[in-house]
Amino acid sequence: MSQDTWNFIFIGLSFALYIGIAFKSRAASTKEYYTAGGGVSPLANGMATAADWMSAATFISMAGVVASSGYDGSRFLMGWTGGFVLLTVLMVPFLRKFGKSTVPDFIGDRFYSKTARFVAVLCAIFICMTYIMGQMRGVGVVFSQLFGIGIPLGVIIGASIVFFYAGLGGMKGITYTQVAQYCVMAFAYTIPAVFIAIILTNNFIPQLGLIGEYTQGTAPPVPFLEKLNNINTSIGFSKYTDGSLSKIDMFCITAALMCGTAGLPHVIVRFFTVKDVKAVRKSACWTLAFIAVIYLTAPTIGAFSRVNLIEKLNNTAYSEAPSWLAEYETTGQMAWVDKNGDGIINIHGAAASTSEKKNNNVFVSDNGKPKYPPADADESLKTGKHGERLLALKPDLTNPNELYFGTDIMVMANPSMAGLPKWVIALLMAGCIAAALSTAAGLLLVLSTSISHDLMKNIIKPDLSDKEEVNYARIASFVALGVATYFGINPPSAFIAKTVAFAFGLAASSFFPTLLLGIFYKKMNKEGAIAGMVCGILFTMGYIVYFQFLGGTPDQWFLGISPEGIGFVGMLVNFATALVVRVFTPVPPEHIQHMVDRIRRPVSAPGEEDESPPAVH
């Protein structure tokens, strides 16, 4: 069978499974729509949370950034993994015991203020919209490669599928759909890694292959990482195991990802679907175990794909290049510019550049993306003499690098580069789509519930019926997905993980300090919480917007901190503002302080209410 046939079989079966589960598990009440009825088992919720966590940035882009930047890519591994530990230790047991179904719900009641609830709703919208942009971009990249279409059409197809099963089933449908999606992702991520580990290192455990020996070819075996470093340095890249980011930027990015993780509303709400606090802790343990399957495999995939790309293409005549190169050229994920006219693909790092500011750009472009002649252009302008797809951009002749490849394509291209069976490639495609769809659905639910429950029900129209509230949620889903689709087609960064990092920065600068102070500092009042959230998120958003959209340059970064890491500084701004304002304003009422004391106790004291599933009101 052809590769397309295998792809359609795997993708079709997985879609049929997701939609079937969503239809069978569709929500019949607001409680089921928001929290799946509060009766999901810890094992199932652990798998669903892991799927919610395994976004397109994790599944598609994380290994890609490890492949392209080596050690520097570990900021995503360390930040996201450490953040989940913070989340499960400092946040979710207490929030679950508080008994509210959304993060703005907790903030509104804990800080006894509709204004605080409204600010939290706005923060949730900004965070989730930024995050879902990256997911929709991931959907577009996968569908583009799968069907040979443009990324914009791929984004629209993915958005339609997400709206169908997320809007229909609510949290109940999403939960059980995500259980199935995690299973698809786990197999799709690990099976190709096992195959490639055997090919490159004769070791069927990918992680041991990474620290083992490179055995391919006739040369004597050498340590795999030594082989990788030698490949990099021989063509002008830095050592794979060295980092190029400054220490302060590396620290701030990692810290922003960690603290942002602990403030992500779409992950926090997952723990409201289980029975009680004891189940929350069990669910968290299962989630960490399921996440480890992917996170421990990502560095191996990044390293393997780096070796495969360079070994298969560098110094290879285009006419003899593997067929997958032309496939990725067709969808714009790879491009070759024959700068010296010899018909041979040359890959070089920035060290080979002759420009004052070292780079390895293949072409001159304002946004770093390839641009192609219009469809009605003459064939001589679209296809080169070697059969390559031509660009409508000038080549950057200050360096000899001739190959452009999108970082986000490395995971999908890896099985093709390694020559794996067609069914393995199809399985990976199904996993990529599952990763993007699972997180997009979770984010969409948070957006819709923030608007319908926290804004409409608790602020604007308190007399809404359950049916009207769910209808508002579905309308909000449609509008939010429309906006997300637009920014998926026109993202703030073509690099998925970078776009998602902005969302974590916004969460770190807004929700993390507010939730932490709300749980552990009973004298934190509404004035401090509101001022902290507003100052933190405005500072972070303003910094990101300036450097991503308004022409800011890296030499203007504050203390050398990139937009990806500025959320950590925004978090400090939030903490400082909240604590200073608290000193000059009244302490919270006694009943609020008593409530904070109660939620911090491991077990309810005699006479206090039992732990029960969160009520929606």
CSV table of N, CA, C and O in Angstrom, one decimal, residues 152-219:
chain,number,residue,atom,x,y,z
A,152,PRO,N,-2.8,27.0,6.0
A,152,PRO,CA,-4.1,27.6,6.4
A,152,PRO,C,-5.2,26.6,6.2
A,152,PRO,O,-6.1,26.6,7.2
A,153,LEU,N,-5.3,25.9,5.2
A,153,LEU,CA,-6.4,24.9,5.0
A,153,LEU,C,-6.3,23.8,6.1
A,153,LEU,O,-7.3,23.4,6.6
A,154,GLY,N,-5.1,23.4,6.4
A,154,GLY,CA,-4.9,22.4,7.4
A,154,GLY,C,-5.4,22.9,8.8
A,154,GLY,O,-6.0,22.1,9.5
A,155,VAL,N,-5.2,24.2,9.1
A,155,VAL,CA,-5.7,24.8,10.4
A,155,VAL,C,-7.2,24.7,10.4
A,155,VAL,O,-7.8,24.4,11.4
A,156,ILE,N,-7.8,25.1,9.3
A,156,ILE,CA,-9.3,25.1,9.2
A,156,ILE,C,-9.9,23.7,9.4
A,156,ILE,O,-10.9,23.6,10.1
A,157,ILE,N,-9.3,22.7,8.8
A,157,ILE,CA,-9.8,21.4,8.9
A,157,ILE,C,-9.7,20.9,10.4
A,157,ILE,O,-10.7,20.4,11.0
A,158,GLY,N,-8.6,21.2,11.0
A,158,GLY,CA,-8.4,20.8,12.4
A,158,GLY,C,-9.3,21.5,13.3
A,158,GLY,O,-9.9,20.9,14.3
A,159,ALA,N,-9.5,22.8,13.1
A,159,ALA,CA,-10.5,23.6,13.9
A,159,ALA,C,-11.9,23.0,13.9
A,159,ALA,O,-12.6,23.0,14.9
A,160,SER,N,-12.3,22.6,12.7
A,160,SER,CA,-13.6,22.1,12.6
A,160,SER,C,-13.8,20.8,13.4
A,160,SER,O,-14.8,20.6,14.1
A,161,ILE,N,-12.8,19.9,13.4
A,161,ILE,CA,-12.9,18.7,14.2
A,161,ILE,C,-12.9,19.0,15.7
A,161,ILE,O,-13.7,18.4,16.4
A,162,VAL,N,-12.0,19.9,16.1
A,162,VAL,CA,-12.0,20.2,17.5
A,162,VAL,C,-13.3,20.8,18.0
A,162,VAL,O,-13.8,20.4,19.1
A,163,PHE,N,-13.9,21.7,17.2
A,163,PHE,CA,-15.2,22.2,17.6
A,163,PHE,C,-16.3,21.2,17.8
A,163,PHE,O,-17.1,21.2,18.7
A,164,PHE,N,-16.2,20.2,16.9
A,164,PHE,CA,-17.3,19.2,16.9
A,164,PHE,C,-17.3,18.4,18.2
A,164,PHE,O,-18.3,18.3,18.9
A,165,TYR,N,-16.1,17.8,18.6
A,165,TYR,CA,-16.1,17.0,19.7
A,165,TYR,C,-16.0,17.7,21.1
A,165,TYR,O,-16.4,17.3,22.1
A,166,ALA,N,-15.3,18.9,21.1
A,166,ALA,CA,-15.2,19.6,22.3
A,166,ALA,C,-16.5,20.3,22.6
A,166,ALA,O,-17.0,20.4,23.8
A,167,GLY,N,-17.1,20.9,21.6
A,167,GLY,CA,-18.4,21.6,21.9
A,167,GLY,C,-19.5,20.7,22.2
A,167,GLY,O,-20.4,21.0,22.9
A,168,LEU,N,-19.5,19.5,21.6
A,168,LEU,CA,-20.5,18.5,21.9
A,168,LEU,C,-20.4,17.9,23.2
A,168,LEU,O,-21.4,17.8,24.0
A,169,GLY,N,-19.3,17.4,23.6
A,169,GLY,CA,-19.1,16.6,24.8
A,169,GLY,C,-18.7,17.3,26.1
A,169,GLY,O,-18.8,16.8,27.2
A,170,GLY,N,-18.2,18.6,25.9
A,170,GLY,CA,-17.7,19.3,27.1
A,170,GLY,C,-16.6,18.5,27.8
A,170,GLY,O,-15.9,17.7,27.1
A,171,MET,N,-16.4,18.7,29.1
A,171,MET,CA,-15.3,18.0,29.8
A,171,MET,C,-15.5,16.5,29.8
A,171,MET,O,-14.6,15.7,29.8
A,172,LYS,N,-16.8,16.0,29.9
A,172,LYS,CA,-17.0,14.6,29.9
A,172,LYS,C,-16.5,13.9,28.6
A,172,LYS,O,-15.8,13.0,28.6
A,173,GLY,N,-16.9,14.5,27.5
A,173,GLY,CA,-16.5,14.0,26.2
A,173,GLY,C,-15.0,14.1,26.0
A,173,GLY,O,-14.3,13.2,25.5
A,174,ILE,N,-14.4,15.3,26.4
A,174,ILE,CA,-13.0,15.5,26.2
A,174,ILE,C,-12.2,14.5,27.0
A,174,ILE,O,-11.2,14.0,26.6
A,175,THR,N,-12.6,14.3,28.3
A,175,THR,CA,-11.8,13.4,29.2
A,175,THR,C,-11.6,12.0,28.5
A,175,THR,O,-10.5,11.6,28.4
A,176,TYR,N,-12.7,11.4,28.1
A,176,TYR,CA,-12.5,10.0,27.6
A,176,TYR,C,-11.9,10.0,26.2
A,176,TYR,O,-11.3,9.0,25.8
A,177,THR,N,-12.1,11.1,25.5
A,177,THR,CA,-11.4,11.2,24.2
A,177,THR,C,-9.9,11.3,24.4
A,177,THR,O,-9.1,10.7,23.7
A,178,GLN,N,-9.5,12.1,25.4
A,178,GLN,CA,-8.1,12.3,25.7
A,178,GLN,C,-7.4,11.0,26.2
A,178,GLN,O,-6.2,10.8,26.0
A,179,VAL,N,-8.2,10.1,26.8
A,179,VAL,CA,-7.6,8.8,27.2
A,179,VAL,C,-7.2,8.1,26.0
A,179,VAL,O,-6.1,7.5,25.9
A,180,ALA,N,-8.1,8.0,25.0
A,180,ALA,CA,-7.7,7.4,23.7
A,180,ALA,C,-6.6,8.1,23.0
A,180,ALA,O,-5.7,7.4,22.4
A,181,GLN,N,-6.6,9.4,23.0
A,181,GLN,CA,-5.5,10.2,22.4
A,181,GLN,C,-4.2,9.9,23.0
A,181,GLN,O,-3.2,9.9,22.3
A,182,TYR,N,-4.2,9.8,24.4
A,182,TYR,CA,-2.9,9.5,25.0
A,182,TYR,C,-2.3,8.1,24.5
A,182,TYR,O,-1.1,8.0,24.3
A,183,CYS,N,-3.2,7.2,24.4
A,183,CYS,CA,-2.7,5.8,23.9
A,183,CYS,C,-2.1,5.9,22.6
A,183,CYS,O,-1.0,5.4,22.3
A,184,VAL,N,-2.8,6.7,21.7
A,184,VAL,CA,-2.2,6.9,20.3
A,184,VAL,C,-0.9,7.6,20.4
A,184,VAL,O,0.1,7.2,19.7
A,185,MET,N,-0.8,8.7,21.2
A,185,MET,CA,0.4,9.5,21.3
A,185,MET,C,1.6,8.6,21.8
A,185,MET,O,2.7,8.7,21.3
A,186,ALA,N,1.3,7.9,22.9
A,186,ALA,CA,2.4,7.1,23.5
A,186,ALA,C,3.0,6.1,22.5
A,186,ALA,O,4.3,6.0,22.4
A,187,PHE,N,2.2,5.4,21.8
A,187,PHE,CA,2.7,4.4,20.8
A,187,PHE,C,3.4,5.2,19.6
A,187,PHE,O,4.4,4.8,19.1
A,188,ALA,N,2.8,6.3,19.2
A,188,ALA,CA,3.3,7.0,18.0
A,188,ALA,C,4.6,7.6,18.3
A,188,ALA,O,5.5,7.8,17.4
A,189,TYR,N,4.9,8.0,19.6
A,189,TYR,CA,6.1,8.6,19.9
A,189,TYR,C,7.3,7.7,20.2
A,189,TYR,O,8.4,7.9,19.8
A,190,THR,N,6.9,6.5,20.8
A,190,THR,CA,8.0,5.6,21.3
A,190,THR,C,8.4,4.6,20.2
A,190,THR,O,9.5,4.2,20.1
A,191,ILE,N,7.4,4.1,19.4
A,191,ILE,CA,7.7,3.1,18.5
A,191,ILE,C,8.8,3.5,17.4
A,191,ILE,O,9.7,2.8,17.2
A,192,PRO,N,8.6,4.7,16.8
A,192,PRO,CA,9.6,5.2,15.9
A,192,PRO,C,11.0,5.3,16.6
A,192,PRO,O,12.0,5.0,16.0
A,193,ALA,N,11.0,5.8,17.8
A,193,ALA,CA,12.2,6.0,18.5
A,193,ALA,C,13.0,4.7,18.7
A,193,ALA,O,14.2,4.6,18.6
A,194,VAL,N,12.2,3.6,19.0
A,194,VAL,CA,12.8,2.3,19.2
A,194,VAL,C,13.4,1.8,17.9
A,194,VAL,O,14.6,1.3,17.9
A,195,PHE,N,12.7,1.9,16.8
A,195,PHE,CA,13.2,1.5,15.5
A,195,PHE,C,14.5,2.2,15.2
A,195,PHE,O,15.5,1.6,14.7
A,196,ILE,N,14.5,3.6,15.4
A,196,ILE,CA,15.7,4.4,15.0
A,196,ILE,C,16.9,4.1,15.9
A,196,ILE,O,18.0,4.1,15.5
A,197,ALA,N,16.6,3.8,17.2
A,197,ALA,CA,17.6,3.5,18.1
A,197,ALA,C,18.3,2.2,17.7
A,197,ALA,O,19.6,2.1,17.8
A,198,ILE,N,17.6,1.3,17.2
A,198,ILE,CA,18.2,0.0,16.8
A,198,ILE,C,19.0,0.2,15.6
A,198,ILE,O,20.2,-0.3,15.4
A,199,ILE,N,18.5,1.1,14.6
A,199,ILE,CA,19.3,1.3,13.4
A,199,ILE,C,20.6,2.0,13.7
A,199,ILE,O,21.7,1.7,13.1
A,200,LEU,N,20.6,3.1,14.5
A,200,LEU,CA,21.7,3.9,14.7
A,200,LEU,C,22.7,3.4,15.8
A,200,LEU,O,23.9,3.6,15.7
A,201,THR,N,22.1,2.7,16.8
A,201,THR,CA,23.0,2.3,18.0
A,201,THR,C,22.9,0.8,18.3
A,201,THR,O,23.6,0.4,19.3
A,202,ASN,N,22.1,0.1,17.6
A,202,ASN,CA,21.9,-1.4,18.0
A,202,ASN,C,21.4,-1.5,19.4
A,202,ASN,O,21.7,-2.5,20.0
A,203,ASN,N,20.6,-0.6,19.8
A,203,ASN,CA,20.1,-0.6,21.2
A,203,ASN,C,18.6,-0.4,21.1
A,203,ASN,O,18.2,0.7,20.5
A,204,PHE,N,17.7,-1.3,21.6
A,204,PHE,CA,16.3,-1.1,21.4
A,204,PHE,C,15.7,-0.2,22.4
A,204,PHE,O,14.5,0.1,22.3
A,205,ILE,N,16.5,0.3,23.4
A,205,ILE,CA,16.0,1.3,24.4
A,205,ILE,C,16.5,2.6,23.9
A,205,ILE,O,17.7,2.9,24.0
A,206,PRO,N,15.7,3.5,23.4
A,206,PRO,CA,16.2,4.8,22.9
A,206,PRO,C,17.1,5.6,23.8
A,206,PRO,O,18.1,6.1,23.4
A,207,GLN,N,16.7,5.6,25.1
A,207,GLN,CA,17.5,6.4,26.1
A,207,GLN,C,18.9,5.9,26.3
A,207,GLN,O,19.9,6.6,26.4
A,208,LEU,N,19.0,4.5,26.2
A,208,LEU,CA,20.3,3.9,26.3
A,208,LEU,C,21.1,4.1,25.1
A,208,LEU,O,22.4,4.2,25.1
A,209,GLY,N,20.4,4.2,23.9
A,209,GLY,CA,21.1,4.5,22.7
A,209,GLY,C,21.7,5.8,22.6
A,209,GLY,O,22.8,6.0,22.1
A,210,LEU,N,21.0,6.8,23.3
A,210,LEU,CA,21.5,8.2,23.3
A,210,LEU,C,22.8,8.3,24.0
A,210,LEU,O,23.7,9.0,23.6
A,211,ILE,N,23.0,7.5,25.1
A,211,ILE,CA,24.3,7.5,25.8
A,211,ILE,C,25.2,6.4,25.4
A,211,ILE,O,26.2,6.1,26.1
A,212,GLY,N,24.8,5.6,24.4
A,212,GLY,CA,25.5,4.5,24.0
A,212,GLY,C,26.5,4.8,22.8
A,212,GLY,O,27.0,6.0,22.7
A,213,GLU,N,26.6,3.9,21.9
A,213,GLU,CA,27.6,4.1,20.8
A,213,GLU,C,26.9,4.1,19.4
A,213,GLU,O,25.9,3.4,19.2
A,214,TYR,N,27.4,5.0,18.5
A,214,TYR,CA,26.9,5.1,17.2
A,214,TYR,C,27.5,3.9,16.4
A,214,TYR,O,28.8,3.8,16.3
A,215,THR,N,26.7,3.0,15.8
A,215,THR,CA,27.3,1.8,15.2
A,215,THR,C,27.0,1.7,13.7
A,215,THR,O,27.4,0.7,13.1
A,216,GLN,N,26.3,2.7,13.1
A,216,GLN,CA,26.0,2.6,11.7
A,216,GLN,C,27.2,2.8,10.9
A,216,GLN,O,28.1,3.6,11.2
A,217,GLY,N,27.3,2.1,9.7
A,217,GLY,CA,28.4,2.2,8.8
A,217,GLY,C,29.5,1.3,9.2
A,217,GLY,O,29.4,0.4,10.0
A,218,THR,N,30.6,1.5,8.4
A,218,THR,CA,31.8,0.5,8.6
A,218,THR,C,32.8,1.0,9.6
A,218,THR,O,33.7,0.3,9.9
A,219,ALA,N,32.7,2.3,10.0
A,219,ALA,CA,33.7,2.9,10.9
A,219,ALA,C,33.5,2.2,12.3
A,219,ALA,O,32.4,1.8,12.6
